Amino acid sequence: MAKYIFVTGGVTSSLGKGIIAASLAKLLQSRGLRVTIQKFDPYINVDPGTLNPYEHGECFVTEDGAETDLDLGHYERFLNIFTSQANNVTTGRIYQTVINKEREGAYLGKTVQVIPHITDEIKRRMLLIGDSGEYDIVITEIGGTVGDIESLPFVEAVRQLQWELADEDCIVIHLTLIPYLKAAGELKTKPTQHSVKLLSENGVRPNIIVCRTEKAIGADLKRKIALFCNVKPEAVIEAMDASTIYEVPLKMLQEKLDITVLKLLHINGYAAPDLVKWKGFLDKLKRPTGKVTIGLIGKYIELQDAYKSILESFVHAGAMNECKVQIVNVHSEHITDANVSEKLGALDGLLVAPGFGLRGVEGKITAVKYAREHNLPFFGICLGMQMAVIEFARNVLGLKDAHSTEMDADTKNPVIALMEGQKKVTAKGGTMRLGAYPCELKENSLAYNIYGHTPISERHRHRWEFNNKYLEQFEQAGMVASGKNPATGLVEIVELPAHPFFIGVQYHPELKSTVENPQPIFMNFIKAAKEFANNKNAVKNPALQNEMS
C-alpha cells in the first residue's frame, strides 16, 4: 500500500512548493523507493491549456497528451520519469466530473454538495495513483496558499484523509516563509505561526514545517517555531535560497528532510542515497570552462515561466557542454530589418520560441533571416520552425506573400496550413495535436546525427503544420525535411545542410529534457554555439586562430 505526503503552502505564493516536493521525491527515489508526484490546482479551468502564458507560465504537455501545470516539468526533470494526466487535477476537472455524474443520475437524487461529493472526488483522485500499486510514496502538492477560498475543498480533503489513513501512512508538509526584516536585523516567525494556525483551524495538522528564508534560521529559532507550531524541532526544516534549483535536494539532504519523512512514515531498511549522477551534474553546472550567449526570441519574455522548460533545457545542455549559457531575451515585436544586426550581432546562437497568434511573428521571421544569412546557429521550436519555413519561402523561394493560415487565412501561399484533422474543430480546450508521436529521421541528416537512431518520439502541441504541397520546392532549394511522422507524412523537422547548424522542429523537445538525460538537440545546439563563439574569438584574436589551427 502506498503512503501519502501532502505539501501545502502558506504566507505567500511562489515559495517553491513544487521544488520542495520534487527535491524530497528525488531524495526518496535515490534511496530506492518508488515515488511520484501529483499537483492539485485550485483554479476552475479544466486544465491550463487555454491559459495565457502571462497568467500561468508555460503549459507542460505529458506523454499522454495532458496539458498540465509547469510544476509537472519540475517533477519529470528531477525524477527522470514520465507523468500523466492523472498527475495534475484542477478544481474545474473535479467539478466537471461531479456535475457529469449528477447528470447521469449517479447520486440517486441526492443533493450534491461540496461535502461529501466534491471532497470525495478530490480524495478519489488523490489516492488514484497510489492504488495502482506502482509506487511506494505519492507526494501531492496542493496549489495556492492556505487561506485562499479556492483551496478550501482541497484542504478539507487532506483533513479527511489525515483522519481516515493511519498516522504512518499520511503526513503533511507545510512550506512557509520566514521573512528577514533588514531594518530590525531579525528573522520573523510570526507569519509562519499564523499560517500554521490557519491550517490547524481547517483541521489539518502539519507534521513537518519547511521554512523558506534568506538567512540561516539557527537552532533557537527552530525550537521556537517547533514550540508554537506543535512539531518536533527536527521537523522544522531550513530552506535557504539556493543559487540553482538543482542544489535544493542536497540542501534538503543536509537538513535530513528525507530521514524525518521516513521516520514519520515508519519506513525502515532504506538504502543510502545514490546521488552520484546528480552531484556530477551540479559539479559541471557550477564549474563551466566556457560561455555562450543565446538569444531567446519570443513574445512572452516578460515572464520567464512562460519558457520554463526551454530555460531548464539550456541549463542541462550547458552543464553537459561544461559551458555557462547566458540567455538574452529579445522581444520579437521589437525586431526590425533596421535593428536586427544591433540586437542579434553579439549572439552565439538563436532560438525562436513557440507561441500562437500574429503578434511578433514578423520580428521572428526577420531574426530567422539574420541567422540563416550569417551562419548563426539556429534552433526553432514549433512556431519557431514554422517561422523558419515562412522566411525561407519568402526570401529563397521568392514567395513574397508566403505565410501561415493561422496569421493570414487568405494568403496565396500557405506554406504552413491548418492540419486536416483540425479543420472542423471549434472547441479550444484539449483539442490540439497533443502528446508523444513517432518521427522517422532521414539518415545522414543533422537530425539523425543528433539523435543517433530512428525512429524517435517527441511531444507535440500544435494545430498548424508544414504544407506538403510545397515540400518539393523547398527541398530543391536546399531546405530538407529530415524528420516525418511515419503514419501521416507530416513534416516534423526541417534543416539546412549548407548551414553550420540550422534546425527547426514542429514538436517540443524541451519537454523531455532532464538532469540525467539532457535533450540531444539542445546539447548539440550549445555545442555548435561554442564552436561559433570560438571561431568568432579567433577572428578577433589572430594568435588564438593560429593556436586553434
JSON list of N, CA and C in Angstrom, two decimals, residues 456-498:
[
{"chain": "A", "resi": 456, "resn": "ILE", "atom": "N", "xyz": [12.31, 8.31, -33.53]},
{"chain": "A", "resi": 456, "resn": "ILE", "atom": "CA", "xyz": [12.33, 8.96, -32.24]},
{"chain": "A", "resi": 456, "resn": "ILE", "atom": "C", "xyz": [10.89, 9.24, -31.82]},
{"chain": "A", "resi": 457, "resn": "SER", "atom": "N", "xyz": [10.70, 9.64, -30.59]},
{"chain": "A", "resi": 457, "resn": "SER", "atom": "CA", "xyz": [9.37, 10.02, -30.11]},
{"chain": "A", "resi": 457, "resn": "SER", "atom": "C", "xyz": [9.49, 11.33, -29.34]},
{"chain": "A", "resi": 458, "resn": "GLU", "atom": "N", "xyz": [8.68, 12.32, -29.73]},
{"chain": "A", "resi": 458, "resn": "GLU", "atom": "CA", "xyz": [8.70, 13.62, -29.06]},
{"chain": "A", "resi": 458, "resn": "GLU", "atom": "C", "xyz": [7.26, 14.11, -28.87]},
{"chain": "A", "resi": 459, "resn": "ARG", "atom": "N", "xyz": [7.11, 15.09, -27.97]},
{"chain": "A", "resi": 459, "resn": "ARG", "atom": "CA", "xyz": [5.78, 15.59, -27.59]},
{"chain": "A", "resi": 459, "resn": "ARG", "atom": "C", "xyz": [5.39, 16.81, -28.42]},
{"chain": "A", "resi": 460, "resn": "HIS", "atom": "N", "xyz": [4.10, 16.90, -28.69]},
{"chain": "A", "resi": 460, "resn": "HIS", "atom": "CA", "xyz": [3.58, 17.94, -29.58]},
{"chain": "A", "resi": 460, "resn": "HIS", "atom": "C", "xyz": [2.49, 18.77, -28.90]},
{"chain": "A", "resi": 461, "resn": "ARG", "atom": "N", "xyz": [2.30, 19.97, -29.46]},
{"chain": "A", "resi": 461, "resn": "ARG", "atom": "CA", "xyz": [1.18, 20.83, -29.03]},
{"chain": "A", "resi": 461, "resn": "ARG", "atom": "C", "xyz": [0.95, 21.87, -30.13]},
{"chain": "A", "resi": 462, "resn": "HIS", "atom": "N", "xyz": [0.19, 21.51, -31.15]},
{"chain": "A", "resi": 462, "resn": "HIS", "atom": "CA", "xyz": [0.02, 22.44, -32.28]},
{"chain": "A", "resi": 462, "resn": "HIS", "atom": "C", "xyz": [-1.23, 22.08, -33.09]},
{"chain": "A", "resi": 463, "resn": "ARG", "atom": "N", "xyz": [-1.66, 23.03, -33.91]},
{"chain": "A", "resi": 463, "resn": "ARG", "atom": "CA", "xyz": [-2.77, 22.82, -34.84]},
{"chain": "A", "resi": 463, "resn": "ARG", "atom": "C", "xyz": [-2.31, 22.94, -36.30]},
{"chain": "A", "resi": 464, "resn": "TRP", "atom": "N", "xyz": [-1.29, 23.75, -36.55]},
{"chain": "A", "resi": 464, "resn": "TRP", "atom": "CA", "xyz": [-0.83, 24.01, -37.92]},
{"chain": "A", "resi": 464, "resn": "TRP", "atom": "C", "xyz": [0.39, 23.16, -38.23]},
{"chain": "A", "resi": 465, "resn": "GLU", "atom": "N", "xyz": [0.60, 22.92, -39.52]},
{"chain": "A", "resi": 465, "resn": "GLU", "atom": "CA", "xyz": [1.70, 22.06, -39.95]},
{"chain": "A", "resi": 465, "resn": "GLU", "atom": "C", "xyz": [2.30, 22.58, -41.26]},
{"chain": "A", "resi": 466, "resn": "PHE", "atom": "N", "xyz": [3.45, 22.03, -41.61]},
{"chain": "A", "resi": 466, "resn": "PHE", "atom": "CA", "xyz": [4.07, 22.30, -42.91]},
{"chain": "A", "resi": 466, "resn": "PHE", "atom": "C", "xyz": [3.15, 21.79, -44.00]},
{"chain": "A", "resi": 467, "resn": "ASN", "atom": "N", "xyz": [2.96, 22.63, -45.02]},
{"chain": "A", "resi": 467, "resn": "ASN", "atom": "CA", "xyz": [2.10, 22.26, -46.15]},
{"chain": "A", "resi": 467, "resn": "ASN", "atom": "C", "xyz": [2.92, 21.45, -47.17]},
{"chain": "A", "resi": 468, "resn": "ASN", "atom": "N", "xyz": [2.64, 20.16, -47.23]},
{"chain": "A", "resi": 468, "resn": "ASN", "atom": "CA", "xyz": [3.45, 19.26, -48.07]},
{"chain": "A", "resi": 468, "resn": "ASN", "atom": "C", "xyz": [3.34, 19.54, -49.56]},
{"chain": "A", "resi": 469, "resn": "LYS", "atom": "N", "xyz": [2.38, 20.37, -49.97]},
{"chain": "A", "resi": 469, "resn": "LYS", "atom": "CA", "xyz": [2.29, 20.75, -51.38]},
{"chain": "A", "resi": 469, "resn": "LYS", "atom": "C", "xyz": [3.53, 21.53, -51.83]},
{"chain": "A", "resi": 470, "resn": "TYR", "atom": "N", "xyz": [4.23, 22.13, -50.88]},
{"chain": "A", "resi": 470, "resn": "TYR", "atom": "CA", "xyz": [5.41, 22.94, -51.20]},
{"chain": "A", "resi": 470, "resn": "TYR", "atom": "C", "xyz": [6.72, 22.20, -50.92]},
{"chain": "A", "resi": 471, "resn": "LEU", "atom": "N", "xyz": [6.63, 20.95, -50.46]},
{"chain": "A", "resi": 471, "resn": "LEU", "atom": "CA", "xyz": [7.83, 20.26, -49.99]},
{"chain": "A", "resi": 471, "resn": "LEU", "atom": "C", "xyz": [8.89, 20.11, -51.08]},
{"chain": "A", "resi": 472, "resn": "GLU", "atom": "N", "xyz": [8.48, 19.74, -52.29]},
{"chain": "A", "resi": 472, "resn": "GLU", "atom": "CA", "xyz": [9.46, 19.55, -53.37]},
{"chain": "A", "resi": 472, "resn": "GLU", "atom": "C", "xyz": [10.20, 20.84, -53.67]},
{"chain": "A", "resi": 473, "resn": "GLN", "atom": "N", "xyz": [9.48, 21.98, -53.68]},
{"chain": "A", "resi": 473, "resn": "GLN", "atom": "CA", "xyz": [10.12, 23.28, -53.92]},
{"chain": "A", "resi": 473, "resn": "GLN", "atom": "C", "xyz": [11.17, 23.58, -52.85]},
{"chain": "A", "resi": 474, "resn": "PHE", "atom": "N", "xyz": [10.82, 23.31, -51.63]},
{"chain": "A", "resi": 474, "resn": "PHE", "atom": "CA", "xyz": [11.74, 23.59, -50.51]},
{"chain": "A", "resi": 474, "resn": "PHE", "atom": "C", "xyz": [13.00, 22.73, -50.62]},
{"chain": "A", "resi": 475, "resn": "GLU", "atom": "N", "xyz": [12.81, 21.45, -50.87]},
{"chain": "A", "resi": 475, "resn": "GLU", "atom": "CA", "xyz": [13.97, 20.55, -50.88]},
{"chain": "A", "resi": 475, "resn": "GLU", "atom": "C", "xyz": [14.88, 20.84, -52.07]},
{"chain": "A", "resi": 476, "resn": "GLN", "atom": "N", "xyz": [14.30, 21.23, -53.22]},
{"chain": "A", "resi": 476, "resn": "GLN", "atom": "CA", "xyz": [15.12, 21.59, -54.38]},
{"chain": "A", "resi": 476, "resn": "GLN", "atom": "C", "xyz": [15.95, 22.84, -54.11]},
{"chain": "A", "resi": 477, "resn": "ALA", "atom": "N", "xyz": [15.42, 23.73, -53.25]},
{"chain": "A", "resi": 477, "resn": "ALA", "atom": "CA", "xyz": [16.12, 24.98, -52.94]},
{"chain": "A", "resi": 477, "resn": "ALA", "atom": "C", "xyz": [17.08, 24.85, -51.75]},
{"chain": "A", "resi": 478, "resn": "GLY", "atom": "N", "xyz": [17.06, 23.67, -51.06]},
{"chain": "A", "resi": 478, "resn": "GLY", "atom": "CA", "xyz": [18.06, 23.46, -50.01]},
{"chain": "A", "resi": 478, "resn": "GLY", "atom": "C", "xyz": [17.54, 23.31, -48.60]},
{"chain": "A", "resi": 479, "resn": "MET", "atom": "N", "xyz": [16.24, 23.41, -48.38]},
{"chain": "A", "resi": 479, "resn": "MET", "atom": "CA", "xyz": [15.70, 23.13, -47.04]},
{"chain": "A", "resi": 479, "resn": "MET", "atom": "C", "xyz": [15.13, 21.72, -47.04]},
{"chain": "A", "resi": 480, "resn": "VAL", "atom": "N", "xyz": [15.69, 20.86, -46.20]},
{"chain": "A", "resi": 480, "resn": "VAL", "atom": "CA", "xyz": [15.38, 19.44, -46.21]},
{"chain": "A", "resi": 480, "resn": "VAL", "atom": "C", "xyz": [14.42, 19.10, -45.07]},
{"chain": "A", "resi": 481, "resn": "ALA", "atom": "N", "xyz": [13.42, 18.27, -45.38]},
{"chain": "A", "resi": 481, "resn": "ALA", "atom": "CA", "xyz": [12.55, 17.71, -44.34]},
{"chain": "A", "resi": 481, "resn": "ALA", "atom": "C", "xyz": [13.21, 16.44, -43.83]},
{"chain": "A", "resi": 482, "resn": "SER", "atom": "N", "xyz": [13.94, 16.54, -42.73]},
{"chain": "A", "resi": 482, "resn": "SER", "atom": "CA", "xyz": [14.74, 15.41, -42.25]},
{"chain": "A", "resi": 482, "resn": "SER", "atom": "C", "xyz": [14.02, 14.54, -41.24]},
{"chain": "A", "resi": 483, "resn": "GLY", "atom": "N", "xyz": [12.80, 14.93, -40.87]},
{"chain": "A", "resi": 483, "resn": "GLY", "atom": "CA", "xyz": [12.01, 14.12, -39.95]},
{"chain": "A", "resi": 483, "resn": "GLY", "atom": "C", "xyz": [10.53, 14.20, -40.31]},
{"chain": "A", "resi": 484, "resn": "LYS", "atom": "N", "xyz": [9.89, 13.03, -40.42]},
{"chain": "A", "resi": 484, "resn": "LYS", "atom": "CA", "xyz": [8.46, 12.99, -40.77]},
{"chain": "A", "resi": 484, "resn": "LYS", "atom": "C", "xyz": [7.73, 11.98, -39.89]},
{"chain": "A", "resi": 485, "resn": "ASN", "atom": "N", "xyz": [6.44, 12.25, -39.67]},
{"chain": "A", "resi": 485, "resn": "ASN", "atom": "CA", "xyz": [5.61, 11.27, -38.99]},
{"chain": "A", "resi": 485, "resn": "ASN", "atom": "C", "xyz": [5.39, 10.09, -39.93]},
{"chain": "A", "resi": 486, "resn": "PRO", "atom": "N", "xyz": [5.69, 8.86, -39.50]},
{"chain": "A", "resi": 486, "resn": "PRO", "atom": "CA", "xyz": [5.60, 7.71, -40.42]},
{"chain": "A", "resi": 486, "resn": "PRO", "atom": "C", "xyz": [4.18, 7.40, -40.88]},
{"chain": "A", "resi": 487, "resn": "ALA", "atom": "N", "xyz": [3.18, 7.78, -40.10]},
{"chain": "A", "resi": 487, "resn": "ALA", "atom": "CA", "xyz": [1.79, 7.45, -40.46]},
{"chain": "A", "resi": 487, "resn": "ALA", "atom": "C", "xyz": [1.17, 8.48, -41.38]},
{"chain": "A", "resi": 488, "resn": "THR", "atom": "N", "xyz": [1.48, 9.76, -41.17]},
{"chain": "A", "resi": 488, "resn": "THR", "atom": "CA", "xyz": [0.79, 10.83, -41.91]},
{"chain": "A", "resi": 488, "resn": "THR", "atom": "C", "xyz": [1.68, 11.57, -42.90]},
{"chain": "A", "resi": 489, "resn": "GLY", "atom": "N", "xyz": [3.00, 11.41, -42.77]},
{"chain": "A", "resi": 489, "resn": "GLY", "atom": "CA", "xyz": [3.91, 12.17, -43.62]},
{"chain": "A", "resi": 489, "resn": "GLY", "atom": "C", "xyz": [4.09, 13.61, -43.18]},
{"chain": "A", "resi": 490, "resn": "LEU", "atom": "N", "xyz": [3.49, 13.97, -42.04]},
{"chain": "A", "resi": 490, "resn": "LEU", "atom": "CA", "xyz": [3.64, 15.33, -41.51]},
{"chain": "A", "resi": 490, "resn": "LEU", "atom": "C", "xyz": [5.11, 15.66, -41.26]},
{"chain": "A", "resi": 491, "resn": "VAL", "atom": "N", "xyz": [5.54, 16.82, -41.75]},
{"chain": "A", "resi": 491, "resn": "VAL", "atom": "CA", "xyz": [6.94, 17.22, -41.58]},
{"chain": "A", "resi": 491, "resn": "VAL", "atom": "C", "xyz": [7.18, 17.64, -40.13]},
{"chain": "A", "resi": 492, "resn": "GLU", "atom": "N", "xyz": [8.09, 16.96, -39.47]},
{"chain": "A", "resi": 492, "resn": "GLU", "atom": "CA", "xyz": [8.40, 17.24, -38.07]},
{"chain": "A", "resi": 492, "resn": "GLU", "atom": "C", "xyz": [9.68, 18.05, -37.90]},
{"chain": "A", "resi": 493, "resn": "ILE", "atom": "N", "xyz": [10.62, 17.90, -38.85]},
{"chain": "A", "resi": 493, "resn": "ILE", "atom": "CA", "xyz": [11.92, 18.57, -38.73]},
{"chain": "A", "resi": 493, "resn": "ILE", "atom": "C", "xyz": [12.33, 19.13, -40.08]},
{"chain": "A", "resi": 494, "resn": "VAL", "atom": "N", "xyz": [12.81, 20.37, -40.10]},
{"chain": "A", "resi": 494, "resn": "VAL", "atom": "CA", "xyz": [13.44, 20.94, -41.30]},
{"chain": "A", "resi": 494, "resn": "VAL", "atom": "C", "xyz": [14.84, 21.38, -40.93]},
{"chain": "A", "resi": 495, "resn": "GLU", "atom": "N", "xyz": [15.74, 21.32, -41.91]},
{"chain": "A", "resi": 495, "resn": "GLU", "atom": "CA", "xyz": [17.12, 21.76, -41.67]},
{"chain": "A", "resi": 495, "resn": "GLU", "atom": "C", "xyz": [17.75, 22.25, -42.96]},
{"chain": "A", "resi": 496, "resn": "LEU", "atom": "N", "xyz": [18.84, 22.98, -42.82]},
{"chain": "A", "resi": 496, "resn": "LEU", "atom": "CA", "xyz": [19.60, 23.48, -43.97]},
{"chain": "A", "resi": 496, "resn": "LEU", "atom": "C", "xyz": [20.98, 22.84, -43.96]},
{"chain": "A", "resi": 497, "resn": "PRO", "atom": "N", "xyz": [21.22, 21.83, -44.79]},
{"chain": "A", "resi": 497, "resn": "PRO", "atom": "CA", "xyz": [22.53, 21.16, -44.80]},
{"chain": "A", "resi": 497, "resn": "PRO", "atom": "C", "xyz": [23.69, 22.10, -45.12]},
{"chain": "A", "resi": 498, "resn": "ALA", "atom": "N", "xyz": [23.43, 23.18, -45.85]},
{"chain": "A", "resi": 498, "resn": "ALA", "atom": "CA", "xyz": [24.50, 24.10, -46.22]},
{"chain": "A", "resi": 498, "resn": "ALA", "atom": "C", "xyz": [24.87, 25.05, -45.07]}
]
